[in-house]
Amino acid sequence: MDFDTYYSVVALYAEYASALDDRRWDAWPEFFVDDCVYKVQPRENYDRGFPLATLSFESKDMLKDRIYGATETIFHEPYYQRHVVGLPKIGKIDAQHIESQANYSVFRTRSDGVSTVYNVGRYIDVIRRGPQGLKFQSRLCIFDTEMIPNSLIYPI
C-alpha cells in the first residue's frame, strides 16, 4: 500500500466525521456510491452472522430519506455528536476497491447536560475508487453494546 492511498482513506474518514459533527446532514449521503449499503448493527448479531440491524439502508436514496426524516419529521430533543475515529487498518486493495476498518466512539451532548459516551464500535468498510474520489460502497457500523440509549436518530 502506498502513502497516497492510506492518506486518502484517512482523509475520507476525517471528512465523514466532520460532516456529521458539524450537522451537515445533506453532505452525509454524498460519501456513498448510489448502490451503497449502510448498516448499524450490534456486535453480537454481526459476530453470529445474524442479519438483524438497528438501521439498514441499501442505496444513497435511502440515506437521503433518512436525513429528511431525522431533520424534518422526527420530533426529538436536539443533541450534538462528536466522533473520534481511530486510524484505519487497511485490508485488501485492488484497482477499484479498498477494504478498511477503524474503531470509533461517538459522544453525545444535550444542551442541558454533560457529554456522554453514546456509541462505541468499529467501522467495516468497502471503499470504491472512482472519478470523484473515494466513496463508501459499504459501511457497517458494528457497535459493541447490545443497546443504544433512547433512539438512534443521526448517522454514526
PDB file of N, CA, C and O in Angstrom, residues 12 31-37 94-99 125-138:
ATOM      1  N   LEU A  12     -10.857  10.579   4.016  1.00  0.00           N
ATOM      2  CA  LEU A  12     -12.272  10.218   3.869  1.00  0.00           C
ATOM      3  C   LEU A  12     -12.920  10.045   5.238  1.00  0.00           C
ATOM      4  O   LEU A  12     -14.004  10.582   5.496  1.00  0.00           O
ATOM      5  N   PHE A  31     -21.042  10.812   0.677  1.00  0.00           N
ATOM      6  CA  PHE A  31     -19.863   9.986   0.968  1.00  0.00           C
ATOM      7  C   PHE A  31     -20.026   8.568   0.422  1.00  0.00           C
ATOM      8  O   PHE A  31     -19.109   7.760   0.513  1.00  0.00           O
ATOM      9  N   PHE A  32     -21.189   8.257  -0.146  1.00  0.00           N
ATOM     10  CA  PHE A  32     -21.524   6.903  -0.579  1.00  0.00           C
ATOM     11  C   PHE A  32     -21.792   6.851  -2.078  1.00  0.00           C
ATOM     12  O   PHE A  32     -22.235   7.839  -2.671  1.00  0.00           O
ATOM     13  N   VAL A  33     -21.554   5.681  -2.663  1.00  0.00           N
ATOM     14  CA  VAL A  33     -21.944   5.438  -4.047  1.00  0.00           C
ATOM     15  C   VAL A  33     -23.463   5.228  -4.091  1.00  0.00           C
ATOM     16  O   VAL A  33     -24.094   5.001  -3.053  1.00  0.00           O
ATOM     17  N   ASP A  34     -24.046   5.299  -5.273  1.00  0.00           N
ATOM     18  CA  ASP A  34     -25.505   5.194  -5.401  1.00  0.00           C
ATOM     19  C   ASP A  34     -26.059   3.867  -4.891  1.00  0.00           C
ATOM     20  O   ASP A  34     -27.112   3.826  -4.272  1.00  0.00           O
ATOM     21  N   ASP A  35     -25.357   2.771  -5.149  1.00  0.00           N
ATOM     22  CA  ASP A  35     -25.838   1.444  -4.759  1.00  0.00           C
ATOM     23  C   ASP A  35     -25.165   0.952  -3.474  1.00  0.00           C
ATOM     24  O   ASP A  35     -24.782  -0.197  -3.354  1.00  0.00           O
ATOM     25  N   CYS A  36     -25.067   1.827  -2.509  1.00  0.00           N
ATOM     26  CA  CYS A  36     -24.335   1.541  -1.269  1.00  0.00           C
ATOM     27  C   CYS A  36     -25.134   0.682  -0.304  1.00  0.00           C
ATOM     28  O   CYS A  36     -26.336   0.472  -0.464  1.00  0.00           O
ATOM     29  N   VAL A  37     -24.429   0.225   0.728  1.00  0.00           N
ATOM     30  CA  VAL A  37     -25.034  -0.436   1.887  1.00  0.00           C
ATOM     31  C   VAL A  37     -24.523   0.290   3.124  1.00  0.00           C
ATOM     32  O   VAL A  37     -23.323   0.549   3.244  1.00  0.00           O
ATOM     33  N   ASP A  94      -7.462  -3.410  -4.309  1.00  0.00           N
ATOM     34  CA  ASP A  94      -7.287  -3.688  -5.733  1.00  0.00           C
ATOM     35  C   ASP A  94      -7.532  -2.385  -6.493  1.00  0.00           C
ATOM     36  O   ASP A  94      -7.676  -1.323  -5.880  1.00  0.00           O
ATOM     37  N   ALA A  95      -7.611  -2.449  -7.788  1.00  0.00           N
ATOM     38  CA  ALA A  95      -7.720  -1.236  -8.603  1.00  0.00           C
ATOM     39  C   ALA A  95      -9.007  -0.463  -8.344  1.00  0.00           C
ATOM     40  O   ALA A  95      -9.048   0.758  -8.512  1.00  0.00           O
ATOM     41  N   GLN A  96     -10.071  -1.144  -7.913  1.00  0.00           N
ATOM     42  CA  GLN A  96     -11.357  -0.480  -7.736  1.00  0.00           C
ATOM     43  C   GLN A  96     -11.826  -0.377  -6.291  1.00  0.00           C
ATOM     44  O   GLN A  96     -12.711   0.419  -5.999  1.00  0.00           O
ATOM     45  N   HIS A  97     -11.266  -1.167  -5.378  1.00  0.00           N
ATOM     46  CA  HIS A  97     -11.788  -1.222  -4.009  1.00  0.00           C
ATOM     47  C   HIS A  97     -10.678  -1.216  -2.963  1.00  0.00           C
ATOM     48  O   HIS A  97      -9.582  -1.696  -3.213  1.00  0.00           O
ATOM     49  N   ILE A  98     -11.052  -0.730  -1.797  1.00  0.00           N
ATOM     50  CA  ILE A  98     -10.191  -0.771  -0.615  1.00  0.00           C
ATOM     51  C   ILE A  98     -11.050  -1.299   0.530  1.00  0.00           C
ATOM     52  O   ILE A  98     -12.152  -0.789   0.760  1.00  0.00           O
ATOM     53  N   GLU A  99     -10.582  -2.315   1.222  1.00  0.00           N
ATOM     54  CA  GLU A  99     -11.258  -2.787   2.424  1.00  0.00           C
ATOM     55  C   GLU A  99     -10.528  -2.204   3.621  1.00  0.00           C
ATOM     56  O   GLU A  99      -9.300  -2.259   3.692  1.00  0.00           O
ATOM     57  N   ASP A 125     -15.514  -1.270   6.317  1.00  0.00           N
ATOM     58  CA  ASP A 125     -15.830  -0.559   5.086  1.00  0.00           C
ATOM     59  C   ASP A 125     -15.288  -1.238   3.840  1.00  0.00           C
ATOM     60  O   ASP A 125     -14.209  -1.836   3.864  1.00  0.00           O
ATOM     61  N   VAL A 126     -16.054  -1.094   2.767  1.00  0.00           N
ATOM     62  CA  VAL A 126     -15.566  -1.333   1.419  1.00  0.00           C
ATOM     63  C   VAL A 126     -15.674   0.017   0.733  1.00  0.00           C
ATOM     64  O   VAL A 126     -16.768   0.604   0.665  1.00  0.00           O
ATOM     65  N   ILE A 127     -14.549   0.511   0.268  1.00  0.00           N
ATOM     66  CA  ILE A 127     -14.463   1.829  -0.335  1.00  0.00           C
ATOM     67  C   ILE A 127     -14.216   1.648  -1.829  1.00  0.00           C
ATOM     68  O   ILE A 127     -13.339   0.883  -2.222  1.00  0.00           O
ATOM     69  N   ARG A 128     -14.988   2.346  -2.621  1.00  0.00           N
ATOM     70  CA  ARG A 128     -14.839   2.250  -4.074  1.00  0.00           C
ATOM     71  C   ARG A 128     -14.048   3.463  -4.586  1.00  0.00           C
ATOM     72  O   ARG A 128     -14.334   4.594  -4.210  1.00  0.00           O
ATOM     73  N   ARG A 129     -13.084   3.175  -5.438  1.00  0.00           N
ATOM     74  CA  ARG A 129     -12.340   4.243  -6.111  1.00  0.00           C
ATOM     75  C   ARG A 129     -13.109   4.637  -7.366  1.00  0.00           C
ATOM     76  O   ARG A 129     -13.600   3.776  -8.086  1.00  0.00           O
ATOM     77  N   GLY A 130     -13.184   5.927  -7.633  1.00  0.00           N
ATOM     78  CA  GLY A 130     -13.892   6.384  -8.826  1.00  0.00           C
ATOM     79  C   GLY A 130     -13.426   7.755  -9.252  1.00  0.00           C
ATOM     80  O   GLY A 130     -12.553   8.355  -8.620  1.00  0.00           O
ATOM     81  N   PRO A 131     -14.016   8.277 -10.312  1.00  0.00           N
ATOM     82  CA  PRO A 131     -13.605   9.582 -10.831  1.00  0.00           C
ATOM     83  C   PRO A 131     -13.808  10.716  -9.830  1.00  0.00           C
ATOM     84  O   PRO A 131     -13.124  11.737  -9.892  1.00  0.00           O
ATOM     85  N   GLN A 132     -14.744  10.539  -8.908  1.00  0.00           N
ATOM     86  CA  GLN A 132     -14.998  11.569  -7.895  1.00  0.00           C
ATOM     87  C   GLN A 132     -14.252  11.290  -6.591  1.00  0.00           C
ATOM     88  O   GLN A 132     -14.572  11.846  -5.552  1.00  0.00           O
ATOM     89  N   GLY A 133     -13.286  10.403  -6.634  1.00  0.00           N
ATOM     90  CA  GLY A 133     -12.508  10.076  -5.454  1.00  0.00           C
ATOM     91  C   GLY A 133     -13.039   8.833  -4.760  1.00  0.00           C
ATOM     92  O   GLY A 133     -13.737   8.016  -5.356  1.00  0.00           O
ATOM     93  N   LEU A 134     -12.730   8.716  -3.482  1.00  0.00           N
ATOM     94  CA  LEU A 134     -13.148   7.558  -2.693  1.00  0.00           C
ATOM     95  C   LEU A 134     -14.553   7.766  -2.147  1.00  0.00           C
ATOM     96  O   LEU A 134     -14.882   8.836  -1.632  1.00  0.00           O
ATOM     97  N   LYS A 135     -15.375   6.714  -2.264  1.00  0.00           N
ATOM     98  CA  LYS A 135     -16.741   6.720  -1.723  1.00  0.00           C
ATOM     99  C   LYS A 135     -16.990   5.371  -1.063  1.00  0.00           C
ATOM    100  O   LYS A 135     -16.465   4.348  -1.494  1.00  0.00           O
ATOM    101  N   PHE A 136     -17.826   5.382  -0.046  1.00  0.00           N
ATOM    102  CA  PHE A 136     -18.179   4.126   0.611  1.00  0.00           C
ATOM    103  C   PHE A 136     -19.138   3.331  -0.260  1.00  0.00           C
ATOM    104  O   PHE A 136     -20.195   3.824  -0.647  1.00  0.00           O
ATOM    105  N   GLN A 137     -18.771   2.111  -0.550  1.00  0.00           N
ATOM    106  CA  GLN A 137     -19.675   1.166  -1.202  1.00  0.00           C
ATOM    107  C   GLN A 137     -20.486   0.454  -0.126  1.00  0.00           C
ATOM    108  O   GLN A 137     -21.661   0.197  -0.279  1.00  0.00           O
ATOM    109  N   SER A 138     -19.816   0.178   0.988  1.00  0.00           N
ATOM    110  CA  SER A 138     -20.445  -0.469   2.123  1.00  0.00           C
ATOM    111  C   SER A 138     -19.821   0.079   3.398  1.00  0.00           C
ATOM    112  O   SER A 138     -18.599   0.166   3.498  1.00  0.00           O
TER     113      SER A 138
END
